[in-house]
Short mmCIF file of C-alpha atoms in Angstrom, two decimals:
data_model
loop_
_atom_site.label_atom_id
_atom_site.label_comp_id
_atom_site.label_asym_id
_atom_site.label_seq_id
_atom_site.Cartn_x
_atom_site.Cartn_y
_atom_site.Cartn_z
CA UNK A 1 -22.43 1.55 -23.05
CA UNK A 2 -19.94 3.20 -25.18
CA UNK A 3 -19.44 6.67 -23.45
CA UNK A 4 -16.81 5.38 -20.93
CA UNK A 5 -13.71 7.07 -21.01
CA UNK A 6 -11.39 5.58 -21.72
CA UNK A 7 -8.08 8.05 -21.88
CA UNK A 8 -4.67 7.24 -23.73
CA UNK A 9 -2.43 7.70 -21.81
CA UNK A 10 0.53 7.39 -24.39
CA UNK A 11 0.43 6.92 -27.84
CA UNK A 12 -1.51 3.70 -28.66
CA UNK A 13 -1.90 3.03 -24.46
CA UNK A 14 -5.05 2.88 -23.04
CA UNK A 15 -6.83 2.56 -19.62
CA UNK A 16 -8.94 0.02 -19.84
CA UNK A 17 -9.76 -0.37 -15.83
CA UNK A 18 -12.51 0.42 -13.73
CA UNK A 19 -13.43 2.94 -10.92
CA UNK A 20 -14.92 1.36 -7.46
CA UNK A 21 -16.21 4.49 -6.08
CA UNK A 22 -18.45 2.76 -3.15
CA UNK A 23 -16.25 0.22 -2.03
CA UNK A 24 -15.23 1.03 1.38
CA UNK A 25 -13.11 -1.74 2.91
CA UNK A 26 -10.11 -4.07 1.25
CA UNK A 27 -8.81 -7.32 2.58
CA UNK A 28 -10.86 -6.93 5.67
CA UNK A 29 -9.04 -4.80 7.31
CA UNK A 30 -8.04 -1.35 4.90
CA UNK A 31 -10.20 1.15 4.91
CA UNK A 32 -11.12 2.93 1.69
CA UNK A 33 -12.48 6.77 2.33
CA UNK A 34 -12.25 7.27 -1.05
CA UNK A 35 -13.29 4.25 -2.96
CA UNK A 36 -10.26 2.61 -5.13
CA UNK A 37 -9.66 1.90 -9.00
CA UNK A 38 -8.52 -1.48 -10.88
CA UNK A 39 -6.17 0.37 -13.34
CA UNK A 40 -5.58 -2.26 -16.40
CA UNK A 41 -4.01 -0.97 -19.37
CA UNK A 42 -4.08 -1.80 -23.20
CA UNK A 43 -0.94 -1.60 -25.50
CA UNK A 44 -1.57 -1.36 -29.21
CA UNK A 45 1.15 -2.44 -31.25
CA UNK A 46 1.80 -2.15 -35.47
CA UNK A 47 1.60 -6.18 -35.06
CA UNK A 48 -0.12 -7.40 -32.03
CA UNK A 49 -2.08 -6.12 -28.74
CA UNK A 50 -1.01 -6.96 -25.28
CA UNK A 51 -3.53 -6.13 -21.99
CA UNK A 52 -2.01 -5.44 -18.76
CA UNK A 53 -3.84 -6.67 -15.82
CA UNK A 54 -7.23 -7.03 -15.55
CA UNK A 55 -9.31 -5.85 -12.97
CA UNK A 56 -11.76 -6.89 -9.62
CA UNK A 57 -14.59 -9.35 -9.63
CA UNK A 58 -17.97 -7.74 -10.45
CA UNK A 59 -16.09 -5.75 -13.32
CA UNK A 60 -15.84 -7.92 -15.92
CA UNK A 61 -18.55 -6.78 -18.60
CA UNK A 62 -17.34 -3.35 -18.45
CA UNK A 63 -14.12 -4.23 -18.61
CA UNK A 64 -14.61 -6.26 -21.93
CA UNK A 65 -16.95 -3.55 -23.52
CA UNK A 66 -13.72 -1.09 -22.45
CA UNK A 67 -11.35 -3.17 -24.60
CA UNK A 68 -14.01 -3.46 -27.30
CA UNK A 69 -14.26 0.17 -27.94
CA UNK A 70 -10.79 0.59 -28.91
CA UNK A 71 -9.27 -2.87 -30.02
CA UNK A 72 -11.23 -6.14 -30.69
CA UNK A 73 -10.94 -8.35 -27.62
CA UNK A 74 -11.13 -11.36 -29.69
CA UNK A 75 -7.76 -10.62 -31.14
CA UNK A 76 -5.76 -9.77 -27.78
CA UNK A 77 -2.62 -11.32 -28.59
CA UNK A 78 -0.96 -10.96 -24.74
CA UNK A 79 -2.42 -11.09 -21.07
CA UNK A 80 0.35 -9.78 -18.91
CA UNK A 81 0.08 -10.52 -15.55
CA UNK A 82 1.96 -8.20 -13.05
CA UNK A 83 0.23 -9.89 -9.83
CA UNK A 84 -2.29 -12.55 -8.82
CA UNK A 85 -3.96 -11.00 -6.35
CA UNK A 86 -7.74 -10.86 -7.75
CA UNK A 87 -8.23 -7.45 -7.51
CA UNK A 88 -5.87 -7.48 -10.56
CA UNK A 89 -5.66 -11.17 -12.00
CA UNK A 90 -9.73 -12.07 -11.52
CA UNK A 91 -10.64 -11.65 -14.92
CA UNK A 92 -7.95 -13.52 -16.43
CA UNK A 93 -10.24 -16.61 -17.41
CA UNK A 94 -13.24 -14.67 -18.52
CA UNK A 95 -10.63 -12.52 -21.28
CA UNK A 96 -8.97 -15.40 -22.16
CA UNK A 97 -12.43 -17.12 -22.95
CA UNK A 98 -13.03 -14.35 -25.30
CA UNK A 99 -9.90 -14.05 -26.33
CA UNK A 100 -9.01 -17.80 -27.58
CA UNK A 101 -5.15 -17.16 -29.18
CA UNK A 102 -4.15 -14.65 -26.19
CA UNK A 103 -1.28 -16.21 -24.26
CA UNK A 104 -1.08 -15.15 -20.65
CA UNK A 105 2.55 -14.12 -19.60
CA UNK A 106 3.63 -14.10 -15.84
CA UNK A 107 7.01 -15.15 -13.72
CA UNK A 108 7.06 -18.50 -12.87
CA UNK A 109 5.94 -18.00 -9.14
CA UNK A 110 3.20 -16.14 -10.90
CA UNK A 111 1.88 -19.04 -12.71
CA UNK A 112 1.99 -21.20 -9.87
CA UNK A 113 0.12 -18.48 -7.87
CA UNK A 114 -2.57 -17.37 -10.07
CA UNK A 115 -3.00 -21.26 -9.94
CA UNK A 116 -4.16 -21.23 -6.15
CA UNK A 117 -7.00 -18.59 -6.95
CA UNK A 118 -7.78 -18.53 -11.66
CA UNK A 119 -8.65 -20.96 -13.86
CA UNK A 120 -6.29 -20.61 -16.21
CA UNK A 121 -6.50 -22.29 -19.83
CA UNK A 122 -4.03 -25.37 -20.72
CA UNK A 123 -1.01 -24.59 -22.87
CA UNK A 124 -1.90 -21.05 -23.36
CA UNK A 125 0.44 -19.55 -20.57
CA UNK A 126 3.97 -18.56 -20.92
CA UNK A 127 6.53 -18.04 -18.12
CA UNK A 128 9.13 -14.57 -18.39
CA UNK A 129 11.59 -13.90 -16.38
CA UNK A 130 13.77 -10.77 -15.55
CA UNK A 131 15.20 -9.31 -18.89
CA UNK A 132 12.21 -10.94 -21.15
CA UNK A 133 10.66 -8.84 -23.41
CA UNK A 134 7.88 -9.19 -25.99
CA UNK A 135 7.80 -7.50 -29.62
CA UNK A 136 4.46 -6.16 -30.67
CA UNK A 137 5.84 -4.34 -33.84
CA UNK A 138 7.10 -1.23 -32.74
CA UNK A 139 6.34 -1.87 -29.26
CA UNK A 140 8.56 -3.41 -26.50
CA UNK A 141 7.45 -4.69 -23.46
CA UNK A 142 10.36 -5.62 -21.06
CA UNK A 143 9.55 -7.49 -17.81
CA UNK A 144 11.57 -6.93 -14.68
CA UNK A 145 11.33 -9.21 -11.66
CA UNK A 146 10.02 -7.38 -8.24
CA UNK A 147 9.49 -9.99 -5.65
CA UNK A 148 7.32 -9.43 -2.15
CA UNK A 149 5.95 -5.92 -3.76
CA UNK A 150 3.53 -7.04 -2.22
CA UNK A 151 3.34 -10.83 -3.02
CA UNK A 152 6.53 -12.83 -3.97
CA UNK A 153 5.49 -13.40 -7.58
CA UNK A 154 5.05 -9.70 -8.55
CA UNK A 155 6.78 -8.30 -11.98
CA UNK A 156 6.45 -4.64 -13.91
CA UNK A 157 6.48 -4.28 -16.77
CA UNK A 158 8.24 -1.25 -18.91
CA UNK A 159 7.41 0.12 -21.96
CA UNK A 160 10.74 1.86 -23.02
CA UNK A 161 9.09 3.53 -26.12
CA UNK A 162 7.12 5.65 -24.43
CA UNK A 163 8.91 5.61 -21.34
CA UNK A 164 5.80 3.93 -19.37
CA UNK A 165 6.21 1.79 -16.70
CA UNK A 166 3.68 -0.29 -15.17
CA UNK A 167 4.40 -1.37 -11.70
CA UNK A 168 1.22 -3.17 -10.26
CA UNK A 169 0.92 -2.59 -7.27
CA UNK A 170 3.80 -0.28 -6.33
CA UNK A 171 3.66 3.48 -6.22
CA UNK A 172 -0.21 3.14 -6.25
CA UNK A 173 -2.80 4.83 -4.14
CA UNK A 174 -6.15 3.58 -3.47
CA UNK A 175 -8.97 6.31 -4.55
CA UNK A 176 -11.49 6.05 -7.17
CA UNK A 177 -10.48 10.00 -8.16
CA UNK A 178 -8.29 11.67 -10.60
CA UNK A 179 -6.99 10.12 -13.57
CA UNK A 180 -4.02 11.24 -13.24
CA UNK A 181 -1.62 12.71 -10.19
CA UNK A 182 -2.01 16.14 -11.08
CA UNK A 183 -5.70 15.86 -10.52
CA UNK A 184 -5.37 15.26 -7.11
CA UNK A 185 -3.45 17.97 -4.22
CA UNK A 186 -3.59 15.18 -1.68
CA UNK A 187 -2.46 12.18 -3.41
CA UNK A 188 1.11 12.21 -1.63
CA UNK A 189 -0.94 11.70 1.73
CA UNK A 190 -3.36 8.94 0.30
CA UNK A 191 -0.02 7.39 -1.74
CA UNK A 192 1.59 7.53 1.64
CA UNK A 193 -1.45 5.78 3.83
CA UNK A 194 -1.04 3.04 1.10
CA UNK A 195 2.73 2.47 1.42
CA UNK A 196 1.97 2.07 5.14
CA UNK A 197 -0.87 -0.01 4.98
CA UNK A 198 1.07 -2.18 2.11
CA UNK A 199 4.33 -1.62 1.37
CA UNK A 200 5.99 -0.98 4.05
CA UNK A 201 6.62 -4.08 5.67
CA UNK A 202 8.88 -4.73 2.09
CA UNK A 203 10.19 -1.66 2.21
CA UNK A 204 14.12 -3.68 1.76
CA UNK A 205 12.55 -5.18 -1.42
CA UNK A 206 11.17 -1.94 -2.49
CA UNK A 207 14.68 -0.23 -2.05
CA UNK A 208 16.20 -3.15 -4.65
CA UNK A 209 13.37 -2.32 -6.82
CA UNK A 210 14.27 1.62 -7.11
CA UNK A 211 17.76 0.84 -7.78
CA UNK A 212 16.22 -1.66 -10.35
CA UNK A 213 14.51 0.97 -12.10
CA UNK A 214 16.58 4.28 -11.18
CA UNK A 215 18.73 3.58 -15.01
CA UNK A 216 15.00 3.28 -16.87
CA UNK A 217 14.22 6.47 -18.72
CA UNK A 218 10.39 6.89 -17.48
CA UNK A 219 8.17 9.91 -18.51
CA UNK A 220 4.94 7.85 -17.11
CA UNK A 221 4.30 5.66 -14.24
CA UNK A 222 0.70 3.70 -14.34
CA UNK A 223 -0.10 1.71 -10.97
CA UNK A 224 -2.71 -0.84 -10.87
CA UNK A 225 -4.25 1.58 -7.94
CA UNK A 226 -5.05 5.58 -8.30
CA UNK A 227 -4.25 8.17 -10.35
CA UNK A 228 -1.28 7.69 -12.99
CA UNK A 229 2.06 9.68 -12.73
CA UNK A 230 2.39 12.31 -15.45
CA UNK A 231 5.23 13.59 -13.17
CA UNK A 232 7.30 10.34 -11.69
CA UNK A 233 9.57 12.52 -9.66
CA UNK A 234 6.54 13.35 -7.60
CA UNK A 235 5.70 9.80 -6.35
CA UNK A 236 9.85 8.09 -6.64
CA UNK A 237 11.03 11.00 -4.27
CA UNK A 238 8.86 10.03 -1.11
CA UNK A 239 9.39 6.74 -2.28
CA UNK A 240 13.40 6.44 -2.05
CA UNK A 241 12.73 8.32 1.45
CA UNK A 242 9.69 5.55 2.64
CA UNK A 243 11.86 2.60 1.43
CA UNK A 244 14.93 3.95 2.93
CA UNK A 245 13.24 3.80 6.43
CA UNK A 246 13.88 8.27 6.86
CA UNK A 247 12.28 9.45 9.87
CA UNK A 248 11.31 12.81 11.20
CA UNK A 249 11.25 14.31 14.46
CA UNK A 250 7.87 12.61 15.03
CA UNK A 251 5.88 10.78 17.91
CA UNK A 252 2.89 8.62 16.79
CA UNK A 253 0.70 7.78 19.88
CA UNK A 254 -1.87 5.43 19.43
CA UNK A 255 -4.27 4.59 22.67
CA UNK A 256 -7.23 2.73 24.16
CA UNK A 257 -9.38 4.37 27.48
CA UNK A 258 -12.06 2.71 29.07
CA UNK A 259 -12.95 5.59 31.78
CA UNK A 260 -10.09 8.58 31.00
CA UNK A 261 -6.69 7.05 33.00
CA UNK A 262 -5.05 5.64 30.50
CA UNK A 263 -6.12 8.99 28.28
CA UNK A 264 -4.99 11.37 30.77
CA UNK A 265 -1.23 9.59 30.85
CA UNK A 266 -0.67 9.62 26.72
CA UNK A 267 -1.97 13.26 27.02
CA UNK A 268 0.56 14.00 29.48
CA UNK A 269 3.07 12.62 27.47
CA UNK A 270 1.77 14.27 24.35
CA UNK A 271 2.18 17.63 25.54
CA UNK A 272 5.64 16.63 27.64
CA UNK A 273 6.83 15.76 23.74
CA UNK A 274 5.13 18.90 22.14
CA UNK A 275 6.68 21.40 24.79
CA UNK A 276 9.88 20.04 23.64
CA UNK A 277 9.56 20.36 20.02
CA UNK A 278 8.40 17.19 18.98
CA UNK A 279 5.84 16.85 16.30
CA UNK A 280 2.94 14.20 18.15
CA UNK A 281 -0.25 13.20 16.64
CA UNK A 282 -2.50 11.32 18.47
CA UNK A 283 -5.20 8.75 17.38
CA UNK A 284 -7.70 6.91 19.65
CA UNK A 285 -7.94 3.53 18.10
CA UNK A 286 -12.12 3.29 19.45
CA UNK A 287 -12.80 5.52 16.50
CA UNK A 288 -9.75 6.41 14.36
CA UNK A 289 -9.28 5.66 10.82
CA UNK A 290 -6.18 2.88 10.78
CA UNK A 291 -5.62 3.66 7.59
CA UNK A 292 -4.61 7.19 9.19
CA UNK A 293 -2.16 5.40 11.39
CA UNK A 294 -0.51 3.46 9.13
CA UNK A 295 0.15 6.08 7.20
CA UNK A 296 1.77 7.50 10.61
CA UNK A 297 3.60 4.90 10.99
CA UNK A 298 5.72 5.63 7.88
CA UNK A 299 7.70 7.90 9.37
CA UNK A 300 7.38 8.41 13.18
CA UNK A 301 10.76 8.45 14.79
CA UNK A 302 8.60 7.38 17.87
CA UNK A 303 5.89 5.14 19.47
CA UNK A 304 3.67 5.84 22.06
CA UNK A 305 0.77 2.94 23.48
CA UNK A 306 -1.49 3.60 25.73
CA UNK A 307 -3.09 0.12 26.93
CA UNK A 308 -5.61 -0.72 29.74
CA UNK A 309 -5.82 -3.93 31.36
CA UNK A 310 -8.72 -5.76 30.20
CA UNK A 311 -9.32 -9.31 31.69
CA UNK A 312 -5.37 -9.53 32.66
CA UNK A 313 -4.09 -8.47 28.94
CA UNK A 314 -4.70 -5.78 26.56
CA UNK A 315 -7.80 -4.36 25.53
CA UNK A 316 -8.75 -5.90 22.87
CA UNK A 317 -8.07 -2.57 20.39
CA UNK A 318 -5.23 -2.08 21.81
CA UNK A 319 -3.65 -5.25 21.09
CA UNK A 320 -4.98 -4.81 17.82
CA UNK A 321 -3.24 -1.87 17.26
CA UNK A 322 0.38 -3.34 18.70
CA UNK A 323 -0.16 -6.38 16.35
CA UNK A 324 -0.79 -3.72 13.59
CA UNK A 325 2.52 -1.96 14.90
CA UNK A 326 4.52 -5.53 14.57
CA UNK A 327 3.05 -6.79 11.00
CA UNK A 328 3.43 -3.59 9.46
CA UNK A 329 7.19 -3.40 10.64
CA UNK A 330 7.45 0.50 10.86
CA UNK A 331 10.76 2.22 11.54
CA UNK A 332 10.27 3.92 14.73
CA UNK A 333 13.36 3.81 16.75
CA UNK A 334 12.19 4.69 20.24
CA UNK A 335 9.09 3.30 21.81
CA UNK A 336 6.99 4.04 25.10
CA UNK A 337 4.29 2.15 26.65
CA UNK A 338 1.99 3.15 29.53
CA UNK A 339 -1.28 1.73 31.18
CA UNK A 340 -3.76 1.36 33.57
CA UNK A 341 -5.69 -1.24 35.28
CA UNK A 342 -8.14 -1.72 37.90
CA UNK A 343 -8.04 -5.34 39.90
CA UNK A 344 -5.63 -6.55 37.63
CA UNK A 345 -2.25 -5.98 35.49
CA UNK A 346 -1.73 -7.33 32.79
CA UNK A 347 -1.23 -5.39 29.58
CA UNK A 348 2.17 -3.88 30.12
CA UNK A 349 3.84 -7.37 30.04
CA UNK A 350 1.64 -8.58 27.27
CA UNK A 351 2.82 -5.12 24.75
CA UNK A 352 6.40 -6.42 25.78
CA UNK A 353 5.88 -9.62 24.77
CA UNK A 354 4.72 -8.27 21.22
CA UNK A 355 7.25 -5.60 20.82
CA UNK A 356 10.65 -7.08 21.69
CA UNK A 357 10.95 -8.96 18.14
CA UNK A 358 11.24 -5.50 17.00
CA UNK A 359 14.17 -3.28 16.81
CA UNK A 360 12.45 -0.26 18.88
CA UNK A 361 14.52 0.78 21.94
CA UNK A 362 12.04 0.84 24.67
CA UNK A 363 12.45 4.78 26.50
CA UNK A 364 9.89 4.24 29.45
CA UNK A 365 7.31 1.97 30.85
CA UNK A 366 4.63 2.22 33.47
CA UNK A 367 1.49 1.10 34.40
CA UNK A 368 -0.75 2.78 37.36
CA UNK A 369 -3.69 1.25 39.36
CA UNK A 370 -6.76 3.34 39.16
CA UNK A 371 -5.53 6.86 37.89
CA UNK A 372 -2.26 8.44 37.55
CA UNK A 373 -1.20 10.34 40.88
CA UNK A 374 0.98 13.63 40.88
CA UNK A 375 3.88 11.31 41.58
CA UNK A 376 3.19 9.19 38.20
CA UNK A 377 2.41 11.99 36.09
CA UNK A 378 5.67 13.64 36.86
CA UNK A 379 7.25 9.95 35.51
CA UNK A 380 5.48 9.83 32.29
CA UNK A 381 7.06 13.77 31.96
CA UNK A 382 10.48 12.63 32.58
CA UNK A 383 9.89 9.59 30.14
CA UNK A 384 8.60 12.23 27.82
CA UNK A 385 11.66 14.01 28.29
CA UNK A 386 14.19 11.02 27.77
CA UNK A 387 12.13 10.34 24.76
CA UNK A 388 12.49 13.72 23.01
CA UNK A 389 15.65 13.70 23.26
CA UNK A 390 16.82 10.55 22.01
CA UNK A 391 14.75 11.75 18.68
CA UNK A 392 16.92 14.64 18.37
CA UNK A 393 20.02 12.99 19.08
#
């Protein structure tokens, strides 16, 4: 096919990548409402050509015709490699097979893990490190080192000519629409849901990796994920806020009912919270979206779980969700569990067992048999109460 668009983004830059409209889950576990992209991106210099990332499996013919149409892939001089992960690094055998003088460049934890998951050709790979740059003839491509963003060989690369910086996987989004941020009104909210479900667990490496880049003049920042930034400003503000750990006066209550008790104490406490000026949002984790929550969990000030006793521990979602809570490393200060069982407790000790690693101050516990009585209701308001106004304090 040779109708693909294919836009240049700068002068002699290209996107080269390709749109997965259907897909709808990643890694087993993200949710993708919107489909995601594999954005890989072609630099044309006076002398030689260098491709940035490749793209998933399953894309790799229209990915080569992509090149085709606006450089010959059998001349690629350079295969940068930002990050191994396949969505990015898959096709790095299959290019390099067509493609027989490219050299693939990549930091030296890079090499050894694209090794774990690519064939990659004998003597044609090259190891950079931080300050490295290549020459393409009138072109400049500088690497810069940015471990654990999201695996601990990752590297952008920055194209100080035309101000474009290429971060992988940082600052991206995952949807398949828009090409570029100002196509989209609710890309903040999508970029967001990804730091949460990705980022945020580095969010100390992603604060050395702003103050890396805050001296680089950038006019253009192109993720390996969603739209690209015409405007930078719009995605590094939120960004020094996320990676700073800034909260707002915010209660996140995720929750689990079997038959309504454990519901009617987190709605309690929701509107406790709301009456005093708290923002709450609520999510049911039988039927939410966690890509909602962990988007949430960004900056909630506060955590509420709601957990029944199933079979003396957690239900099941439930202890989902608190695993979610302690992998994702969110920076909630103030936390609140409550519960119900029936024969059995169980659950309330289990959550504490999860939680304590983290730095959350625990406001209130409690755990009914059966349903809540007038008595415990009135606790989970004063807990609500305690709760609100450690947040404001």
């Amino acid at each position: 096919m040779d109708n693909y668009n294919i836009p240049e983004i700068a002068r002699n830059v290209f996107w080269v990548g390709a749109k997965d409209w259907n897909r709808r889950m990643f890694d087993a576990l993200i949710p993708l409402p919107q489909g995601t992209s594999y954005n890989s991106y072609l630099v044309k210099g006076e002398e030689k050509t260098a491709l940035i990332d490749t793209v998933n499996p399953g894309f790799e013919e229209e990915f080569e015709q992509k090149i085709n149409l606006v450089s010959d892939l059998k001349k690629l001089d350079y295969l940068i490699m930002n990050h191994a992960e396949p969505d990015h690094a898959n096709a790095i055998r299959y290019i390099m097979d067509r493609a027989p003088n490219a050299i693939l460049l990549a930091t030296e934890r890079g090499i050894k893990m694209a090794g774990l998951y690519h064939e990659l050709p004998e003597g044609r790979v090259k190891v950079v490190a931080e300050g490295d740059s290549i020459d393409l003839g009138g072109r400049t491509l500088r690497f810069i080192e940015a471990p654990w963003l999201h695996w601990p060989e990752t590297m952008f690369t920055y194209l100080p000519e035309e101000k474009v910086l290429f971060p992988c996987d940082f600052f991206g989004a995952h949807t398949a629409q828009g090409v570029y941020d100002e196509d989209l009104e609710d890309l903040i909210p999508l970029a967001k849901r990804y730091y949460g479900e990705i980022m945020m667990p580095f969010s100390k490496m992603g604060a050395k990796a702003l103050e890396k880049i805050k001296d680089l003049d950038i006019d253009i920042i192109a993720p390996s994920h969603g739209p690209i930034y015409k405007n930078p400003e719009r995605i590094l503000e939120p960004y020094a806020k996320w990676t700073a750990g800034e909260t707002e006066n915010k209660a996140l209550i995720v929750y689990v009912s079997m038959w309504g008790a454990t519901r009617e104490m987190v709605n309690t406490i929701a509107e406790t919270l709301l009456k005093e000026g708290v923002d709450v949002r609520v999510y049911d984790l039988a039927v939410s979206d966690i890509g909602d929550v962990a988007r949430e969990l960004v900056d909630s000030r506060a955590i509420v779980l709601g957990a029944p006793t199933v079979l003396a521990g957690m239900h099941p979602l439930a202890l989902y969700g608190t695993y979610l809570v302690k992998a994702l490393k969110p920076p909630a200060k103030y936390g609140v569990v409550l519960g119900s069982f029936g024969w059995g407790g169980g659950a309330l000790r289990q959550a504490g067992d999860i939680l304590t690693p983290s730095s959350m101050e625990v406001v209130g516990t409690l755990q009914v048999k059966g349903r809540a009585r007038a008595e415990d209701l009135k606790e989970i308001e004063e807990i609500g109460r305690q709760l609100a106004q450690k947040m404001k304090s």
